[in-house]
């Protein structure tokens, strides 16, 4: 039976997921609907057999909700890291969720972030650890997660907290190259897009019941050491970090229980395999 997959925010990550869903070896027979604010992107989506809808947060949702009945709805709309006032964003996402539930959506997947735990802890954090958001973006994500939890009797949901995303065309070492930066002893938490897509496909194919999952690599080297190795491998000027020789500090995102629940062995458990 064909599954209807509705993705709001058809950007970088959704492009990889859409390609995987529509590939000949996809575990899911999918009809993909995606939203964008770009007319050019609508054309590109059509060329890839994706039903495109022009939509921005705050728009009328009636056209989008025509596709929601019995669908898997993936919410992947980042609020912007530099935004400091996100009450409007939060309420618009919550309103969109409410409209999807009213339209009898089957399963909501909310793409969240491990930044919900803040940066002031040195703990190892599991899926049951309490959030401690520090930024406006992290607080917005927590508020949306909490709203989904309040709807657990009405809709099945999955929260996917992603570590820092890396892909073949996207690696933080490129933006850090040649810069002087603090806190080289801070631990890194990264996840490769290939493993994220595997995780999403597993959640779409066999939806877990009202749960929160982590997607993150298994190793957490110091960033001063890691990004120097990455820059060297990519033939980029090395970043210069202070405190790299100090004791390792910072949170560790433990995703082992989530990978086990999804029956996935990450291909990029070691961040050194990501560049």
Backbone as a ProteinNet text record, in pm:
[ID]
protein_1_A
[PRIMARY]
XXXXXXXXXXXXXXXXXXXXXXXXXXXXXXXXXXXXXXXXXXXXXXXXXXXXXXXXXXXXXXXXXXXXXXXXXXXXXXXXXXXXXXXXXXXXXXXXXXXXXXXXXXXXXXXXXXXXXXXXXXXXXXXXXXXXXXXXXXXXXXXXXXXXXXXXXXXXXXXXXXXXXXXXXXXXXXXXXXXXXXXXXXXXXXXXXXXXXXXXXXXXXXXXXXXXXXXXXXXXXXXXXXXXXXXXXXXXXXXXXXXXXXXXXXXXXXXXXXXXXXXXXXXXXXXXXXX
[TERTIARY]
84.3	0	88.2	57.3	138.5	117.7	228.2	221.1	233.7	152.8	158	248.8	353.2	450.3	443.5	407.3	398.1	513.2	595.5	714.3	704.2	696.9	702.3	847.1	888.3	1026.5	1110.9	1084.3	1154.1	1289.1	1381.8	1514.4	1620.6	1739	1855.9	1830.5	1788	1766.3	1652.6	1543.7	1428.1	1463.1	1556	1598.1	1660.2	1746	1805	1698	1605.4	1499.9	1408.2	1369.1	1282.3	1345.8	1474.6	1545.3	1543.5	1562.3	1563.5	1424.9	1322.2	1185.2	1142.9	1189.8	1146.3	1243.5	1348.4	1443.7	1384.7	1441.9	1388.8	1404.8	1502.8	1524.4	1468.5	1379.1	1318.7	1235.2	1244.4	1161	1014.8	986.4	851.1	804	684.6	620.5	553	613.1	573.3	522.7	421.6	384.5	426.9	516.1	577	516.3	473.9	423.9	518.8	565.3	658.7	617.8	651.9	622.8	750.5	735.6	847	790.8	876.4	836.7	885.5	956.2	1023	952.2	922.9	863.7	960.8	1089.3	1188.2	1194.8	1184.2	1188.5	1065.6	950.6	830.5	853.9	919.3	948.4	1042.5	1146.4	1242.5	1174.6	1084.9	1015.9	927.7	859.3	774.1	856.3	974.2	1062	1107.4	1100	1139.1	1017.3	900.7	777.4	732.3	758.7	712.9	604.2	494.5	386.1	426.1	447.6	491.9	377.1	382.5	283.9	359.2	321.7	383.8	320.5	405.2	354	462.9	424.4	511.5	435.1	505.8	440.2	353	232.7	139	39.6	68.6	-25.6	-147.7	-252.6	-368.8	-326.4	-371	-325.2	-421.9	-530.6	-635.2	-583.9	-502.9	-452.2	-359.5	-272.3	-180	-256.3	-359.6	-432.1	-515.6	-537.4	-605.2	-525	-394.6	-307	-279	-337.8	-298.9	-366.7	-484.6	-556.9	-475.4	-453.2	-378.8	-233	-181.2	-44.7	55.5	182	293.8	338.3	337.4	364.9	498.5	596	730.1	745.1	767.9	784.4	932.9	986.1	1129.8	1149.2	1115	1122.3	1209.7	1339	1425.6	1392	1395.7	1357.3	1466.9	1588.4	1699.1	1774.3	1903	1982	1995	1993.9	2019.9	1893.1	1777.8	1652.8	1644.1	1603.2	1592.6	1448.7	1355.3	1213.9	1137.3	1101	1043	903.4	837.6	702	609	623.6	538.6	564.4	691.6	727.9	667.8	683.8	634.7	484	411.5	265.6	220	293.1	256.1	277.7	386.8	408.6	302.8	270.6	167.1	31.8	0.4	-125.2	-125.7	-12.2	-1.1	-22.3	36.2	16	-131.9	-195.4	-337	-422.8	-391.9	-468	-445.8	-322.8	-294.3	-369.3	-373	-446.2	-595.4	-649.5	-791	-821.3	-719.6	-735.9	-706.4	-693	-675.8	-542.6	-435.8	-302.6	-275.8	-199.2	-175.6	-56.8	49.2	174.9	248.9	290.9	369.3	512.1	607.1	749.3	801.6	844	898	1049.4	1115.2	1261.2	1308.3	1359.1	1404.9	1557.4	1614.6	1758.7	1811.2	1933.8	1995.2	2034.1	2016.5	2041.6	1938.7	1832.6	1734.5	1798.6	1918.2	1985.8	2079.5	2091.6	2179.8	2326.3	2414	2558	2629.7	2555.3	2616.6	2637	2618.4	2630.1	2745.5	2804.1	2905.9	2852.1	2721.1	2660.5	2648.1	2635.2	2591.8	2440.4	2381.6	2237.6	2169.4	2070	1991.4	1856.4	1776.3	1646.3	1552.3	1579.2	1492.8	1546.6	1662.5	1718.8	1629.7	1621.5	1535.8	1600.1	1525.6	1580	1614.9	1713.1	1751.4	1787.2	1689.8	1719.2	1771.8	1868.8	1928.7	1901.2	1895.4	1872.8	1724.3	1688.1	1548.7	1506	1596.4	1564.8	1538.6	1624.5	1607	1477.3	1446.2	1321.7	1199.5	1206.7	1096.7	1077.5	1187.9	1177.5	1116.3	1155.9	1100.5	950.6	909	766.3	685.5	739.8	669.9	667	778.1	780.4	674	665.6	569.6	426	402.2	267.4	232	326.4	300.7	268.5	343.8	318.5	178.3	129.5	-5.9	-114.7	-77.9	-173.8	-161.3	-91.6	-59.9	-182.6	-294.3	-416.9	-488	-443.4	-511.2	-431.3	-298	-214.7	-85.2	-35.3	94.2	204.2	305.2	412.1	548.7	648.9	788.4	868.8	945.2	1039	1177.6	1241.4	1378	1472.2	1548.8	1647.8	1778.2	1813	1932.4	2050.9	2167.1	2293.2	2328.5	2445.5	2486.4	2494.8	2429.4	2418.6	2543.1	2587.9	2701	2659.6	2709.1	2681.7	2795.3	2786.3	2893.8	2914.8	2811.8	2820.3	2807	2827	2807.3	2889.6	2994.4	3075.6	3118.7	3103.7	3138.4	3282.3	3370.7	3511.9	3530.7	3442.4	3455.6	3433.4	3335.5	3309.2	3404.7	3467.8	3561.7	3704.9	3730.2	3865.2	3934.6	4057.8	4140.4	4102.1	3999.9	3953.5	4021.5	4026.9	4072.1	3949.6	3941.8	3819.5	3849.3	3755.1	3775.3	3730.4	3754.1	3696.4	3725.9	3854.6	3892.5	3872.7	3852	3830.9	3683.7	3596	3453.6	3426.7	3346.3	3313.2	3218.3	3229.5	3139.4	3030.4	2915.9	2803.5	2754	2784.4	2750.5	2674	2601.2	2534.8	2537.9	2559	2568.2	2429.8	2405.9	2276.1	2235.6	2331.6	2297.5	2234.2	2285.9	2228.2	2094.8	2081.4	1953.3	1844.7	1877.1	1779.5	1741.1	1838.9	1807	1709.9	1736.9	1650.7	1510	1499.9	1368.7	1291.9	1360.6	1294.1	1240.3	1317.9	1273.2	1150.9	1151	1038.5	913.5	932.7	819.5	762.4	851.2	806.2	732.8	790	729.7	724.7	619.5	616	618.5	714.2	709.5	593	561.4	445	487.3	457.8	475.1	610	716.6	848.2	943.2	1054	1162.5	1287.6	1352.5	1471.7	1587.8	1709.4	1832.8	1895.7	1948.2	2031.6	2164.1	2269.5	2401.6	2506.2	2627.1	2738.3	2774.3	2853.9	2888.5	3009.8	3096.9	3220	3210.5	3281.9	3267.9	3404.9	3490.8	3623.8	3616.3	3727.3	3736.7	3730.9	3665.3	3647.9	3778.6	3868.5	3996.5	4075.6	4069.6	4138.8	4064.2	3933.4	3854.7	3855.5	3829.4	3818.2	3953.5	4060.7	4193.3	4216.7	4178.7	4191.8	4103.4	3982	3888.1	3938.7	3986.4	4036.3	4155.4	4243.1	4358.3	4314.4	4217.8	4169	4101.1	4039.1	3969.1	4058.2	4186.9	4283.9	4244	4202.8	4163.2	4262.3	4275.4	4355.9	4301.8	4391.3	4347.7	4287.5	4181.4	4134	4230.1	4233.4	4319.8	4230.9	4225.5	4142.1	4227.8	4173.9	4236.9	4187.6	4263.7	4222.7	4207.6	4259.8	4242.1	4307.4	4414.6	4485.5	4418.2	4320.8	4252.3	4162.4	4117.2	4028.2	3901.7	3855.6	3735.6	3615.1	3536.1	3418.1	3300.2	3181.4	3061.9	2977.8	2856.1	2760.2	2799.2	2752	2764.9	2624	2585.3	2453.9	2466.4	2400.4	2401.4	2279.2	2301.5	2192.4	2183.7	2257.3	2265.4	2129.6	2045.9	1914.3	1826.4	1837.3	1756.4	1799.4	1930.6	1977.9	1934.7	1940.7	1899	1749.4	1668.9	1524	1487.6	1565.8	1540.3	1606.1	1683.2	1756	1851.4	1924.9	2019.3	2158.2	2256.2	2396.4	2443.6	2472.6	2509.7	2633.9	2627.3	2744	2853.5	2814.1	2908.1	2909.8	2931.2	2939.9	3062.3	3167.1	3289.1	3288.4	3289.2	3287.7	3405.5	3515.4	3628.3	3598.2	3488.8	3446.6	3356.7	3331.2	3233.6	3294.3	3428.2	3487.8	3567.3
-119.6	0	125.1	220	340.3	430.7	481.4	574.5	716.9	803.8	945.7	1014.8	1079.8	1148.9	1297.4	1376.1	1521.6	1584.5	1663.6	1723.1	1874.7	1942.4	2089	2131	2223.8	2266.8	2175.4	2175.6	2082.6	2143.3	2132.8	2191.2	2085.5	2112.6	2027.6	1884.6	1868.7	1734.9	1664	1735.8	1675.3	1628.1	1697.8	1654.9	1516.6	1491.2	1358.3	1254.1	1289.7	1195.7	1166.9	1270.8	1251.4	1160.8	1181.4	1095	949.6	929.1	792.4	729.4	807.5	754.7	713.9	787.7	763.3	675.6	627.3	540.1	400.5	323.7	190.2	93.8	118.1	26.7	80.2	180.5	234.7	127.8	119.6	24.5	67.3	188.9	245.2	281.7	236.1	280.5	412.8	523.3	655.1	747.3	825.6	944.1	1063.4	1146.3	1253.6	1388.5	1460.8	1597.4	1687	1795	1883.7	2028.6	2109.1	2252.3	2332.1	2444.9	2536.1	2676.4	2774.6	2913.6	2960	2872.2	2910.6	2852.8	2938.7	2890.8	2800	2833.3	2749.6	2610.8	2605.4	2476.7	2392.9	2457.5	2384.3	2311.2	2378.5	2317.9	2198.4	2217.7	2109.6	1988.8	2014.9	1905.8	1829	1900.6	1836	1745.1	1790.2	1710.1	1580.8	1578.1	1458.9	1382.8	1407.1	1335.3	1361	1482.2	1524.5	1628.9	1610.9	1708.9	1829.7	1942.9	2062.5	2155.9	2213.6	2312.3	2435.5	2551.2	2674.1	2711.1	2717.8	2737	2795.4	2889.2	2943.3	2942.1	2929.8	2933.2	3058.2	3039.6	3149.8	3157	3087.4	3083.3	2999.5	3015.6	2928.8	2784.3	2692.5	2553.4	2462.5	2517.2	2431.5	2345.3	2402.9	2323	2212.5	2246.6	2148.7	2037.4	2074.5	1976.3	1881.2	1914.2	1820.7	1691.4	1698.2	1581.9	1510.3	1558	1508.8	1378.8	1349.4	1234	1106.1	1036.2	909.4	923.6	1044.8	1069.2	1066.8	1048.9	1076.4	1219.7	1302	1445.5	1476.4	1518	1549.9	1701.1	1750.8	1894.6	1924.3	1995	2023.1	2168.9	2258.9	2402.2	2467.9	2483.6	2545.3	2692.4	2740	2879	2980.8	2934.9	3029.4	3046.4	3017.9	3018.9	3157.2	3260.1	3394.8	3466.2	3403.8	3466.8	3465.3	3577.4	3587.2	3595.5	3617.5	3625.2	3528.3	3415.3	3307.9	3267	3352.8	3319.3	3300.5	3387.5	3377	3247.4	3213.1	3087.9	2969.2	2968.2	2856	2839.9	2950.4	2943.4	2902.4	2943.2	2904.1	2754.3	2699.4	2555.1	2478.6	2525.8	2460.5	2464.6	2577.7	2588	2491	2477.3	2383.1	2239.6	2205.4	2072.8	2049.8	2148.4	2134.3	2113.4	2184.9	2169.9	2031.1	1981.7	1847.1	1741.1	1756.3	1660.8	1665.6	1786	1799.6	1737.1	1730.4	1670.7	1520.9	1463.4	1318.2	1265.6	1340.7	1290.9	1165.6	1071.7	945.2	951.3	1022.3	1018.6	1149	1214.5	1337.2	1308.3	1342.7	1334.9	1477.3	1516.2	1650.6	1643.4	1709.1	1712.6	1820	1775.5	1864.7	1863.8	1904.7	1925.9	1891.3	1843.3	1815.9	1944	2059.5	2185.3	2208.9	2128.2	2142.2	2116.3	2055.1	2026.7	2139	2243.2	2352.5	2314.5	2407.6	2386.5	2396.2	2397.3	2419.3	2291.1	2175.9	2049.6	1967	1885.7	1789.5	1646.6	1633.3	1502.4	1424.7	1293.8	1208	1206.4	1242.3	1265.7	1158.7	1095.6	995.3	1054.2	971.7	1017.5	1058.9	1013.3	1047.3	1164.2	1218.4	1333.1	1455.8	1535.6	1654.4	1763.9	1827.1	1940.8	2056.6	2135.1	2256.4	2361.9	2406.6	2494.4	2629.7	2682.4	2811.1	2916.3	2875.3	2970.8	2979.6	3085.9	3100.9	2984.6	2940.6	2829.3	2701.8	2673.1	2552.2	2558	2674.7	2689.5	2669.5	2717.3	2697	2548.3	2477.3	2333.9	2259.7	2294.7	2229.3	2256.3	2378.8	2412.4	2330.8	2312.4	2233.7	2086.3	2035.8	1897.5	1877.4	1970.5	1958.7	1962.3	2043.1	2047.4	1913.1	1853.9	1721.6	1620	1623.9	1530.3	1548.5	1672.1	1698.1	1640.9	1606.3	1552.1	1400.8	1335.8	1194	1104.1	1150.2	1069.4	1088.3	1185.5	1216.8	1177.1	1172.8	1144.3	1077	987.6	927.1	1022.6	1041.9	1134.5	1074.6	1122.2	1089.3	1218.3	1243	1354.8	1300	1356.1	1317.4	1431.6	1414.3	1516.1	1485.3	1572.2	1551.4	1627.9	1563.5	1632.9	1718.3	1779.5	1865.1	1786.9	1835.9	1762.6	1780.8	1669	1666.8	1587.5	1627.5	1553.3	1569.2	1500.8	1509.5	1650.6	1733.6	1872.2	1971.4	1922.2	2009.9	1957.3	2032.6	1994.8	2122.1	2126.8	2248.8	2292.5	2200.2	2236.4	2342.9	2348.1	2446.8	2589.3	2605.8	2740.1	2777.7	2679.8	2706.6	2723.8	2687.7	2688.2	2823.5	2821.3	2941.5	3037.6	3005.5	3098.4	3069.4	3171.9	3155.1	3140.5	3029.7	2993.9	2946.2	2965.4	2921.5	2777	2727	2601.3	2481.9	2463	2346.7	2215.4	2222.1	2099.4	2059.2	2134.1	2101	1977.7	1885.8	1764.7	1797.1	1720.8	1740.9	1633.5	1670.2	1579.8	1600.5	1505.9	1517.3	1393.6	1409.3	1295.8	1317	1209.3	1218.2	1204.3	1279.3	1278.6	1138.6	1054.8	918.5	840	858.9	789.9	851.9	981.8	1047.3	994	980.8	928.4	784.8	703.3	566.9	569.4	658.9	670.4	713.4	812.6	859.7	751.4	678.4	571	464.7	431.9	332.3	380.7	507.5	563.5	572.4	605.4	611.3	472.3	375.9	240.4	174.4	186.1	124.8	229.2	310.9	422.3	374.1	422.1	394.3	471.9	440.7	503.5	614.3	737.6	854.4	851.6	875.6	863.4	972.9	983.7	1075.5	994.3	1024.9	952.8	1050.1	998.7	1072.4	1014.6	1101.1	1056.3	1130.6	1054.5	1113.8	1004.9	1045.2	950.2	896.5	790	724.4	786.2	853.3	909.9	1062.2	1118.9	1262.1	1323.8	1333.6	1391.7	1541	1594.1	1738.7	1810.3	1924.8	1989.9	2048.6	2089.9	2141.1	2035.6	1912.2	1802.6	1759.7	1746.5	1693.5	1786.3	1915.8	2005	2033.3	2016.2	2025.5	1906.5	1786.3	1668.2	1681.7	1730.2	1743.6	1844.8	1959.1	2062.5	2010.8	1937.7	1881.3	1783.8	1697.9	1599.7	1667.1	1782.9	1855.9	1958.3	1959.2	2052.4	2198.7	2227.2	2362.2	2416.6	2548.9	2605	2560.1	2523.6	2471	2581.4	2550.6	2644.9	2643.4	2751.2	2761.2	2770.9	2663.1	2658.6	2677.9	2749.1	2755.8	2638.3	2604.7	2507.9	2364.9	2334.3	2198.3	2094.6	2132.9	2037.2	2021.1	2104	2093.6	1970.6	1936.5	1821.5	1838.8	1730.4	1735.7	1778.8	1868.7	1923.1	1920.3	1937.6	1949.3	1823	1838.8	1728.5	1618.2	1499.5	1384.1	1333.5	1333.7	1281.9	1131.9	1054.9	909	867.5	816.4	773.8	621.9	550.3	404.8	337.4	381.9	319.1	343.2	462.1	493	410.1	400.4	318.9	174	126.1	-11.6	-28.7	67.5	59.2	59.8	133	141.7	28.5	-55.5	-166.4	-115.9	-10.2	52	53	10.8	32.5	152	265.3	384.9	360.8	405.5	393.4	491.3	599	704.8	721.6	610.9	617.1	696.3	697.7	772.6	900.4	1018.1	1142.4	1156.8	1084.3	1091.5	1026.9	956.5	899.2	994.6	1112.8	1204.1	1303.9	1310.4	1409.5	1341.1
0	0	0	-85.8	-95.9	25.2	78.9	191.4	140.7	197.8	164.2	266	216.2	301.3	270.2	368.6	352.4	429.6	360.2	422.3	412.8	526.8	524.5	543.5	459.8	462.2	376.9	243.8	155.3	115.6	211.3	191.5	175.2	231.9	212.3	259.5	382.9	436.5	365	339.1	272.9	132.1	66.5	-65.8	-62.8	35.2	50.1	83.2	172	209.3	90.7	18.2	-97.1	-200.7	-228.5	-323.5	-276.8	-145.5	-92.2	-99.3	-68.9	-71.4	-211.4	-311.5	-448.6	-527.5	-460.5	-529	-545.2	-636.1	-665.7	-549.1	-460.5	-348.2	-216	-222.2	-100.8	-31.1	102.9	176.2	183.3	138.1	146.1	6.2	-30.8	-154.8	-123.2	-166.1	-116	-226	-189.8	-265.7	-181.2	-233.9	-155.6	-192.9	-89.9	-103.8	-25.5	-86.3	-17.7	-30.9	70	64.8	45.4	-23.1	-44.5	-61.2	-42.8	-69.8	-205.7	-277.7	-402.4	-524.4	-622.4	-747.6	-822.2	-821.7	-888.7	-826	-693	-623.7	-658.5	-679	-719.2	-851.6	-944.3	-1074.6	-1055.9	-976.4	-952.6	-887.7	-793.1	-724.9	-821.6	-909.1	-1008.7	-1099.9	-1135.6	-1222.2	-1154.7	-1022.2	-946.5	-893.7	-955.1	-919.7	-776.4	-729.2	-596.5	-614.7	-543.9	-547.7	-464.8	-529.2	-459.2	-426.4	-308.7	-264.6	-216.6	-267	-219	-85.8	17.4	152.6	240.4	324.3	428.2	558.9	668.8	799.7	811.4	860.9	873.6	759.3	648.7	536.6	573.6	495.8	508.8	481.9	565	554.7	479.5	426.3	369.8	254.5	163.5	52.2	102.2	195.7	251.5	322.9	397.4	476.9	392	265.9	176.3	158.8	187.4	171.1	303.4	413.1	545.2	587.4	539.2	590.3	572	683.6	687.5	641.9	639.5	592.1	707.1	670	760	733.8	837.2	823.1	890.2	810.8	862.4	869.4	989.8	1011.6	1025.1	927.4	924.1	883.3	976.6	948.1	1054.2	1029.2	1130.5	1149.3	1273.8	1299.7	1272.4	1253.2	1236	1366.6	1363.5	1487	1548.7	1465.6	1517.5	1563.1	1540.2	1582.5	1734.9	1790.8	1936.4	1984.3	1892.6	1929.9	1840.5	1898.7	1818.1	1865.3	1941.5	1986.1	1866.5	1766.4	1648.6	1573.8	1553.8	1488.1	1562.1	1693.7	1773.9	1759.6	1770.3	1761.1	1621.7	1518.5	1382.2	1359.2	1413	1400.1	1479.2	1597.8	1678.8	1606.4	1544.7	1468.7	1351.4	1284.7	1173.2	1221.9	1335.2	1393.6	1424.3	1484.9	1519.1	1395.1	1287.8	1163.6	1103.6	1112.1	1060.3	1139.2	1269.8	1354.2	1321.3	1302.8	1266.6	1130.9	1043.2	910.4	911.1	1031.4	1049.3	996.1	1021.7	989.9	1073.2	1016.3	1086.6	1181.5	1141.3	1216.2	1190.9	1297	1286	1330	1242.8	1276.6	1286.9	1404.9	1425.5	1432.1	1338.2	1335.1	1432.4	1545.5	1651.2	1654.8	1764.7	1772.2	1910.5	1916.6	2045.9	2119.2	2055.7	2126.6	2236.9	2243.2	2351.9	2487.4	2489	2615	2658.7	2577.1	2611.6	2596.5	2635.6	2623.3	2757.7	2866.5	2997.6	3076.5	3011.5	3082.5	3027.7	3114.2	3074.2	3081.9	3091.9	3110.8	2979.8	2995.5	2884.5	2885.7	2773.4	2766.7	2683.2	2741.5	2671.9	2631.8	2566.4	2517.7	2631.3	2752.8	2866.5	2949.1	2911.5	2985	2968.1	3072.8	3068.8	2984.7	2895.4	2820.1	2912.7	2870.3	2942.3	2837.2	2758.8	2644.8	2689.8	2615.2	2647.8	2541.2	2415.2	2306.1	2272.8	2201	2158.4	2069.8	1981.2	1892.5	1971.5	2068	2148.7	2228.4	2283.7	2359.5	2270.9	2146.5	2052.4	2024	2003.5	1977.1	2095.8	2216.2	2335.1	2345.6	2319.3	2327.4	2226.8	2107.9	2004.8	2045	2095.7	2145	2253.4	2345.7	2455.5	2403.1	2300.6	2243.5	2180.3	2108.2	2050.6	2159.8	2268.5	2378.3	2435.1	2435.5	2487.5	2397.4	2273.5	2177.1	2162.4	2255.5	2240.2	2232.5	2285.5	2277.1	2143.5	2063.8	1937.8	1814.8	1828.3	1710.9	1755.3	1672.6	1699	1652.4	1735.8	1698.9	1731.2	1658	1685.1	1682.2	1786.5	1789.7	1759.1	1657.5	1621.2	1657	1762.6	1800.4	1728.9	1635.5	1553.7	1610	1607.9	1634.4	1512.3	1512.9	1401.5	1271.6	1168.4	1042	955.3	899.3	808.2	684.3	569	447	347.9	233.9	134.9	81.7	89.7	43.5	158.4	281	397.4	513.9	550.5	665.9	738.3	871.9	947.6	930.1	897.3	881.5	774.9	677.2	569.6	622	710.5	763	876.2	938.5	1048.2	999.4	875.7	821	836.8	889.9	900.1	1010.4	1088.5	1193.4	1327	1412.2	1549.8	1637.6	1711.8	1782	1924.1	2015.8	2154.2	2174	2293.4	2342.1	2252.7	2221.4	2142.2	2214.8	2347.5	2425.6	2432.5	2366.7	2369	2282.7	2333	2258.1	2143.2	2034.2	1921.9	1921.1	1867.1	1848	1705.7	1619.5	1477.7	1430.7	1319.8	1256.6	1105.2	1031.5	886.1	824.2	717.3	652.2	607.3	569	526.7	640.5	762.5	878	918.7	902.3	930.6	837	709.9	613.7	649.1	688	731.8	850	944.9	1061	1023.3	936.2	892.5	817.6	730	656.2	751.9	854.3	951.7	1028.5	1067.6	1142.6	1054.9	926.5	833.3	807.9	787.9	754.1	871.4	990.1	1109.1	1220	1223.5	1319.8	1464.3	1543	1686.7	1748.8	1872.8	1935.3	2030.1	1992.3	2079.5	2152.6	2079.4	2141.4	2093	2166.4	2131.4	2103.3	1990.3	1948.7	1930.1	1953.1	1923	1796.9	1711.2	1600.3	1610.7	1643	1664.8	1648.5	1610.6	1600.1	1738.6	1740.2	1866.3	1934.7	1857.4	1912.8	1920.1	2018.6	2047.5	2076.5	1975.5	1997.1	2029.1	2078.7	2099.7	1965	1964	1834.4	1780.9	1868.8	1821.2	1746.5	1795.8	1729.1	1603.4	1617	1505.7	1384.5	1406.7	1292.4	1228.1	1302.7	1241.1	1148.2	1194.6	1108.3	984.1	1004.3	892.4	790.9	839.1	747.9	668.7	735.3	665.9	557.4	589.8	492.3	373.9	398.7	293.3	223.2	259.4	200.2	222.6	346.4	385.9	488.8	499.3	607.5	743.2	833.8	962.6	1048.6	1123.4	1225	1343.4	1419.3	1536.6	1660.6	1738.3	1858.6	1982.8	2080.3	2211.9	2297.2	2398.8	2502.1	2452.8	2336.2	2285.1	2377.1	2443	2529.3	2665.1	2696.1	2825.3	2828.8	2947.9	2965	2880.4	2818.5	2734.7	2816.8	2757.9	2825.4	2728.7	2783.2	2699.6	2697.6	2651.4	2653.1	2554.8	2585.4	2497.4	2469.2	2342.4	2304.5	2280.9	2365.4	2354	2272.6	2153	2065.1	2053.3	2137.5	2120.7	2132.1	2225.4	2241.6	2120	2060.1	1941.8	1821.9	1798.3	1686.3	1704.6	1828.3	1854.7	1830.1	1875.8	1856.3	1708.7	1628.3	1484.9	1406.9	1477.9	1415.8	1307.5	1341.9	1248.3	1309.6	1232.3	1266.3	1184.8	1248.7	1171.8	1085.9	962.9	874.2	914.9	986	1023.1	1175.2	1245.5	1391.3	1435.7	1352.3	1379.9	1296	1357.5	1280.4	1184.2	1208.9	1117.1	982.2	972.9	844.6	766	820.8	760.4	661.6	653.5	562.8	453.5
[MASK]
+++++++++++++++++++++++++++++++++++++++++++++++++++++++++++++++++++++++++++++++++++++++++++++++++++++++++++++++++++++++++++++++++++++++++++++++++++++++++++++++++++++++++++++++++++++++++++++++++++++++++++++++++++++++++++++++++++++++++++++++++++++++++++++++++++++++++++++++++++

